[in-house]
Amino acid sequence: MKQTYGTWTVKLTVLAIWAALLFAPFLFQDVRSIQVAARICIFIVLVGSYDLLIGYTGIVSFAHTMFFGFGAYGAAILLRQMGPGWTPILLGAGAGAALSLVVAAGIGLLSLRVKAIFFAMITLAAASVALVLASQLSHLTGGEDGITYSAPDLFKPATKLWTDADGRVAQLWGVRMNGKIAAYYFVFCGAALLFWAMLRLVASPFGTVLKAIRENEARAEAIGYRVVAYRTFVFCISAVIASLAGTIYAVWLKYTGPETVLSFDIMIDILLMVVIGGMGTMLGPVIGAVLLVVAQYYLRDLMGAAAEAVSALPLLPDLLNPDRWLLWLGILFILLVYFFPRGIAGTAMQKGTRS
Amino acid sequence: MTATLERFGGVNLLPLVVAALAFGLIGAPSSWVTLTVAGLAMGMMVFLMASGLSLVFGLMDVLNFGHSAFVSFGAFVAASVLASLGGWLGSPSVLLNIAALVLAFSAALAFGLAAGLFFEKVIIKPVYRDHLRQILITMGALIVAEELILAIWGGTPITVPRPAFLEGAWIIGDISIEIYRAFAFVLGGIVFAGLYWGLNRTRLGLLIRAGVENREMVEALGFRVDRLFVGVFMLGSALAALGGAMWAGYQTLITPALGGEMMIVVFIVVIIGGLGSIEGTLLGALMVGLVANYVGFLAPKLALASNMILMIAILMWRPSGLRPAVK
């Protein structure tokens, strides 16, 4: 894509977002904001890895939360069995990634040669089975209740990273240097590393082939690229990245359950984020994830106030109920697909192109 | 060998094979009959829900992820009508019972027709021939529809009253057959027969089948395939709503999660059967119904994954489903 001023605006915005995330603990000093910032980091990676499929290759999968869940449950189960430490995290990440790789390769080889629509249905069925298994195998996964466990000692709030002369936790710009900060930077660094890896991937010759397949599958095949092999490969990579993001999220939350990592709601969040942000560019997911997570945390309060205001009218309070916020997002989503199929990033990048 | 099998019906024999296999494994004839009847009834209801989806896909190459919204709306509309006619249902007069049931089903059907028309015009029409946007936009519609159900009927489970004459069971020896299951099977059979006759014996059916086979050619001959499609879409969503209404009576307790659960089953049925063919959909639905019930009895732990295992097994054997109409 040509470097237009729109492109620069988007790139600067994304840089500003990453900078804000880097300094988040210092900029927003309450518990909820840190929670929001960590969730944004995780979702940037998750949505970015999904964009590798939908935006760069034109594959529609509904099984992305399944891979996210593999990574999260891998770490969660081992942290529960072996107690807090780094070994269970690494082993869990490895096991989750390996399982994701095998399942993704299986699904890919079995069904990526069929039509896009068929593939979407098959992944949807696979994801539902994963959800059912997670709630049925309760001795392993804790069933509907999920698993609670502790993170490594480094991330405990009582841990002192720096101490001042009196032996108390030192403060930097008014922020206490305890385990909470360490946990946040673990999430931030993990997310940044995975995001950087994806940026490298799409800029590489491999990324170019993916785009060629998306634009014209028959032609890519005719030039000599084995389309099914490439698709399966990108599906596997995307699955592994989602799985690693799941592991990081599990370590941050210290709880893993079907609702937090496997539910269909998360898949819908991912879809909304990728479409709102813009498909086919790694910058879109960053914008989409920030907007949606912030909306999730703060818009609901606003809707609650609105529902209070119209409580005398029929049906309207029900529609404005904070629990119904997905309704409005759904409508927004449909309108976006109609009028701005390229999302915020894609539309902004077109600004300033001379055609 | 293959030719001999084909002459006796080929893949159509699959449900029989499954039933025979299950008979061997279960041993007790009375439980086998109960399970088979339950499986066939479930299969017929799923067939109602899935047939429209399959036809629409075959005819227009449109996959409607919002299809399950028609199922849940059908279930809730019928449940509301039945609940408001409680007096008629409880009365000993079979005539009043039937009237209430007919009213409830007509409400679901009418809703399906109207919603189908709206859905086609507003949601699907702008994104013909663009698979990616179709999937996204119908997903968006599904989200909106599910939230609407939550907003209108609330999140708590709703009890569905059944007409008195469909309650209870026939007892023959030590076999008991629930009347509602027999009713579901008969209704599904009638709808299948009607669809089969309509598609294979009428001029309209000929056009639909020709449209599935080669849309451009039919258009070039001067037929308005897009108008035909609106009709098929409306019919498909009405059938889905009817299936939902039947399912509501079968389960007697429905939650807004119903649509999501049925969506997976419906997709598996359509994939197993092969996209675009009504016979394939029936075959897939019966297979899913039978296997789900047999496995639920023989190995309850496997029950929830049984549909998925069945789908994988069939796709390994026939990658485009049992009886695909779309090449």
mmCIF file of C-alpha atoms in Angstrom, chain B residues 110-300:
data_model
loop_
_atom_site.group_PDB
_atom_site.id
_atom_site.type_symbol
_atom_site.label_atom_id
_atom_site.label_comp_id
_atom_site.label_asym_id
_atom_site.label_seq_id
_atom_site.Cartn_x
_atom_site.Cartn_y
_atom_site.Cartn_z
ATOM 1 C CA ALA B 110 -46.116 -16.599 9.601
ATOM 2 C CA PHE B 111 -43.297 -15.158 11.617
ATOM 3 C CA GLY B 112 -40.783 -17.241 9.629
ATOM 4 C CA LEU B 113 -42.197 -16.053 6.311
ATOM 5 C CA ALA B 114 -42.152 -12.389 7.318
ATOM 6 C CA ALA B 115 -38.730 -12.574 8.954
ATOM 7 C CA GLY B 116 -37.360 -14.436 5.940
ATOM 8 C CA LEU B 117 -38.582 -11.730 3.587
ATOM 9 C CA PHE B 118 -37.088 -9.000 5.741
ATOM 10 C CA PHE B 119 -33.833 -10.892 6.173
ATOM 11 C CA GLU B 120 -33.408 -11.516 2.472
ATOM 12 C CA LYS B 121 -34.173 -7.945 1.449
ATOM 13 C CA VAL B 122 -32.187 -6.156 4.148
ATOM 14 C CA ILE B 123 -29.368 -8.458 5.175
ATOM 15 C CA ILE B 124 -28.523 -10.819 2.327
ATOM 16 C CA LYS B 125 -29.320 -8.919 -0.850
ATOM 17 C CA PRO B 126 -26.475 -6.380 -0.644
ATOM 18 C CA VAL B 127 -23.806 -9.070 -0.266
ATOM 19 C CA TYR B 128 -24.543 -11.612 -2.978
ATOM 20 C CA ARG B 129 -21.464 -13.312 -4.385
ATOM 21 C CA ASP B 130 -19.212 -12.204 -1.566
ATOM 22 C CA HIS B 131 -18.716 -15.103 0.814
ATOM 23 C CA LEU B 132 -16.629 -13.297 3.372
ATOM 24 C CA ARG B 133 -19.082 -10.451 3.824
ATOM 25 C CA GLN B 134 -22.006 -12.901 3.791
ATOM 26 C CA ILE B 135 -20.546 -14.823 6.691
ATOM 27 C CA LEU B 136 -19.791 -11.635 8.605
ATOM 28 C CA ILE B 137 -23.113 -9.970 8.003
ATOM 29 C CA THR B 138 -25.236 -13.012 8.826
ATOM 30 C CA MET B 139 -23.146 -13.464 11.971
ATOM 31 C CA GLY B 140 -23.974 -9.845 12.853
ATOM 32 C CA ALA B 141 -27.651 -10.531 12.220
ATOM 33 C CA LEU B 142 -27.466 -13.590 14.469
ATOM 34 C CA ILE B 143 -25.997 -11.499 17.294
ATOM 35 C CA VAL B 144 -28.762 -8.917 16.936
ATOM 36 C CA ALA B 145 -31.470 -11.594 16.774
ATOM 37 C CA GLU B 146 -30.211 -13.384 19.899
ATOM 38 C CA GLU B 147 -30.045 -10.127 21.807
ATOM 39 C CA LEU B 148 -33.581 -9.286 20.690
ATOM 40 C CA ILE B 149 -34.818 -12.613 22.051
ATOM 41 C CA LEU B 150 -33.108 -11.835 25.346
ATOM 42 C CA ALA B 151 -34.640 -8.360 25.394
ATOM 43 C CA ILE B 152 -38.180 -9.566 24.600
ATOM 44 C CA TRP B 153 -38.450 -12.864 26.492
ATOM 45 C CA GLY B 154 -35.713 -12.384 29.075
ATOM 46 C CA GLY B 155 -32.963 -14.838 29.973
ATOM 47 C CA THR B 156 -34.929 -17.230 32.163
ATOM 48 C CA PRO B 157 -36.086 -20.621 30.811
ATOM 49 C CA ILE B 158 -39.691 -20.753 29.608
ATOM 50 C CA THR B 159 -41.972 -23.742 30.125
ATOM 51 C CA VAL B 160 -43.887 -24.787 27.013
ATOM 52 C CA PRO B 161 -47.323 -26.313 27.587
ATOM 53 C CA ARG B 162 -48.228 -29.248 25.360
ATOM 54 C CA PRO B 163 -51.756 -29.976 24.109
ATOM 55 C CA ALA B 164 -53.325 -32.680 26.249
ATOM 56 C CA PHE B 165 -53.848 -35.120 23.377
ATOM 57 C CA LEU B 166 -50.098 -35.184 22.606
ATOM 58 C CA GLU B 167 -49.147 -35.962 26.194
ATOM 59 C CA GLY B 168 -48.451 -39.473 27.336
ATOM 60 C CA ALA B 169 -47.342 -42.586 25.510
ATOM 61 C CA TRP B 170 -48.727 -45.634 23.745
ATOM 62 C CA ILE B 171 -47.762 -48.845 25.464
ATOM 63 C CA ILE B 172 -47.401 -51.973 23.372
ATOM 64 C CA GLY B 173 -46.079 -54.870 25.432
ATOM 65 C CA ASP B 174 -43.048 -53.468 27.231
ATOM 66 C CA ILE B 175 -42.436 -50.903 24.511
ATOM 67 C CA SER B 176 -43.603 -47.364 25.128
ATOM 68 C CA ILE B 177 -43.781 -44.756 22.390
ATOM 69 C CA GLU B 178 -44.246 -41.125 23.333
ATOM 70 C CA ILE B 179 -47.089 -39.652 21.320
ATOM 71 C CA TYR B 180 -45.316 -36.359 20.722
ATOM 72 C CA ARG B 181 -42.400 -38.195 19.100
ATOM 73 C CA ALA B 182 -44.681 -40.054 16.746
ATOM 74 C CA PHE B 183 -46.384 -36.757 15.925
ATOM 75 C CA ALA B 184 -43.034 -35.074 15.202
ATOM 76 C CA PHE B 185 -42.054 -37.962 12.957
ATOM 77 C CA VAL B 186 -45.305 -37.829 11.011
ATOM 78 C CA LEU B 187 -45.189 -34.046 10.593
ATOM 79 C CA GLY B 188 -41.572 -34.167 9.431
ATOM 80 C CA GLY B 189 -42.452 -36.948 7.017
ATOM 81 C CA ILE B 190 -45.315 -34.914 5.569
ATOM 82 C CA VAL B 191 -43.083 -31.877 5.084
ATOM 83 C CA PHE B 192 -40.404 -33.993 3.432
ATOM 84 C CA ALA B 193 -42.931 -35.593 1.125
ATOM 85 C CA GLY B 194 -44.300 -32.168 0.252
ATOM 86 C CA LEU B 195 -40.872 -30.736 -0.460
ATOM 87 C CA TYR B 196 -39.848 -33.795 -2.442
ATOM 88 C CA TRP B 197 -43.019 -33.671 -4.502
ATOM 89 C CA GLY B 198 -42.713 -29.913 -5.001
ATOM 90 C CA LEU B 199 -39.120 -30.106 -6.102
ATOM 91 C CA ASN B 200 -39.436 -33.145 -8.338
ATOM 92 C CA ARG B 201 -42.936 -32.962 -9.773
ATOM 93 C CA THR B 202 -43.747 -29.294 -10.264
ATOM 94 C CA ARG B 203 -42.551 -26.712 -12.722
ATOM 95 C CA LEU B 204 -41.409 -24.456 -9.893
ATOM 96 C CA GLY B 205 -39.389 -27.306 -8.435
ATOM 97 C CA LEU B 206 -37.829 -27.929 -11.801
ATOM 98 C CA LEU B 207 -36.736 -24.304 -11.958
ATOM 99 C CA ILE B 208 -35.320 -24.444 -8.434
ATOM 100 C CA ARG B 209 -33.368 -27.588 -9.198
ATOM 101 C CA ALA B 210 -32.139 -26.101 -12.447
ATOM 102 C CA GLY B 211 -31.116 -22.979 -10.550
ATOM 103 C CA VAL B 212 -29.095 -25.099 -8.135
ATOM 104 C CA GLU B 213 -27.431 -26.847 -11.038
ATOM 105 C CA ASN B 214 -26.577 -23.776 -13.114
ATOM 106 C CA ARG B 215 -27.927 -20.415 -12.147
ATOM 107 C CA GLU B 216 -26.588 -18.405 -15.079
ATOM 108 C CA MET B 217 -28.175 -20.731 -17.591
ATOM 109 C CA VAL B 218 -31.607 -20.472 -16.004
ATOM 110 C CA GLU B 219 -31.310 -16.687 -15.924
ATOM 111 C CA ALA B 220 -30.220 -16.632 -19.542
ATOM 112 C CA LEU B 221 -33.408 -18.517 -20.395
ATOM 113 C CA GLY B 222 -35.340 -15.580 -18.979
ATOM 114 C CA PHE B 223 -36.387 -16.801 -15.533
ATOM 115 C CA ARG B 224 -36.030 -14.500 -12.551
ATOM 116 C CA VAL B 225 -33.927 -16.665 -10.271
ATOM 117 C CA ASP B 226 -33.637 -13.865 -7.730
ATOM 118 C CA ARG B 227 -37.419 -13.803 -7.212
ATOM 119 C CA LEU B 228 -37.464 -17.550 -6.962
ATOM 120 C CA PHE B 229 -34.799 -17.238 -4.349
ATOM 121 C CA VAL B 230 -36.819 -14.876 -2.177
ATOM 122 C CA GLY B 231 -39.574 -17.490 -2.168
ATOM 123 C CA VAL B 232 -37.207 -20.321 -1.271
ATOM 124 C CA PHE B 233 -35.606 -18.202 1.423
ATOM 125 C CA MET B 234 -38.979 -17.403 2.981
ATOM 126 C CA LEU B 235 -40.014 -21.042 2.819
ATOM 127 C CA GLY B 236 -36.717 -22.090 4.378
ATOM 128 C CA SER B 237 -37.024 -19.689 7.277
ATOM 129 C CA ALA B 238 -40.669 -20.657 7.816
ATOM 130 C CA LEU B 239 -39.662 -24.334 7.997
ATOM 131 C CA ALA B 240 -36.898 -23.446 10.446
ATOM 132 C CA ALA B 241 -39.431 -21.610 12.613
ATOM 133 C CA LEU B 242 -41.766 -24.621 12.450
ATOM 134 C CA GLY B 243 -38.878 -26.873 13.431
ATOM 135 C CA GLY B 244 -38.182 -24.552 16.353
ATOM 136 C CA ALA B 245 -41.845 -24.675 17.392
ATOM 137 C CA MET B 246 -41.805 -28.499 17.277
ATOM 138 C CA TRP B 247 -38.576 -28.549 19.244
ATOM 139 C CA ALA B 248 -40.072 -26.279 21.894
ATOM 140 C CA GLY B 249 -42.900 -28.766 22.417
ATOM 141 C CA TYR B 250 -40.431 -31.660 22.476
ATOM 142 C CA GLN B 251 -38.167 -30.094 25.091
ATOM 143 C CA THR B 252 -41.015 -28.426 27.052
ATOM 144 C CA LEU B 253 -38.415 -26.078 28.578
ATOM 145 C CA ILE B 254 -36.636 -23.595 26.326
ATOM 146 C CA THR B 255 -33.877 -21.064 26.934
ATOM 147 C CA PRO B 256 -32.466 -18.397 24.627
ATOM 148 C CA ALA B 257 -29.395 -20.633 24.217
ATOM 149 C CA LEU B 258 -31.553 -22.984 22.119
ATOM 150 C CA GLY B 259 -30.663 -21.286 18.835
ATOM 151 C CA GLY B 260 -26.934 -21.597 19.428
ATOM 152 C CA GLU B 261 -27.185 -25.277 20.336
ATOM 153 C CA MET B 262 -29.340 -26.123 17.347
ATOM 154 C CA MET B 263 -27.132 -24.143 14.966
ATOM 155 C CA ILE B 264 -24.276 -26.594 15.468
ATOM 156 C CA VAL B 265 -26.528 -29.613 14.941
ATOM 157 C CA VAL B 266 -28.103 -28.046 11.858
ATOM 158 C CA PHE B 267 -24.710 -27.273 10.354
ATOM 159 C CA ILE B 268 -23.477 -30.795 11.014
ATOM 160 C CA VAL B 269 -26.596 -32.202 9.352
ATOM 161 C CA VAL B 270 -26.167 -30.025 6.286
ATOM 162 C CA ILE B 271 -22.477 -30.901 6.015
ATOM 163 C CA ILE B 272 -23.104 -34.634 6.420
ATOM 164 C CA GLY B 273 -25.966 -34.650 3.954
ATOM 165 C CA GLY B 274 -24.176 -32.678 1.288
ATOM 166 C CA LEU B 275 -25.107 -29.096 0.517
ATOM 167 C CA GLY B 276 -28.120 -28.297 -1.583
ATOM 168 C CA SER B 277 -30.015 -31.572 -1.631
ATOM 169 C CA ILE B 278 -33.206 -32.218 0.294
ATOM 170 C CA GLU B 279 -32.715 -36.002 0.370
ATOM 171 C CA GLY B 280 -29.183 -35.542 1.673
ATOM 172 C CA THR B 281 -30.467 -33.284 4.429
ATOM 173 C CA LEU B 282 -33.065 -35.844 5.493
ATOM 174 C CA LEU B 283 -30.452 -38.572 5.468
ATOM 175 C CA GLY B 284 -28.046 -36.457 7.506
ATOM 176 C CA ALA B 285 -30.758 -35.462 9.976
ATOM 177 C CA LEU B 286 -31.866 -39.078 10.550
ATOM 178 C CA MET B 287 -28.261 -40.181 10.989
ATOM 179 C CA VAL B 288 -27.597 -37.439 13.536
ATOM 180 C CA GLY B 289 -30.824 -38.166 15.414
ATOM 181 C CA LEU B 290 -30.241 -41.929 15.563
ATOM 182 C CA VAL B 291 -26.549 -41.745 16.418
ATOM 183 C CA ALA B 292 -27.129 -39.119 19.115
ATOM 184 C CA ASN B 293 -29.749 -41.294 20.824
ATOM 185 C CA TYR B 294 -27.903 -44.606 20.514
ATOM 186 C CA VAL B 295 -24.612 -43.147 21.715
ATOM 187 C CA GLY B 296 -26.410 -41.339 24.520
ATOM 188 C CA PHE B 297 -27.653 -44.717 25.733
ATOM 189 C CA LEU B 298 -24.561 -46.820 25.087
ATOM 190 C CA ALA B 299 -21.818 -44.367 26.081
ATOM 191 C CA PRO B 300 -23.277 -41.244 27.742
#
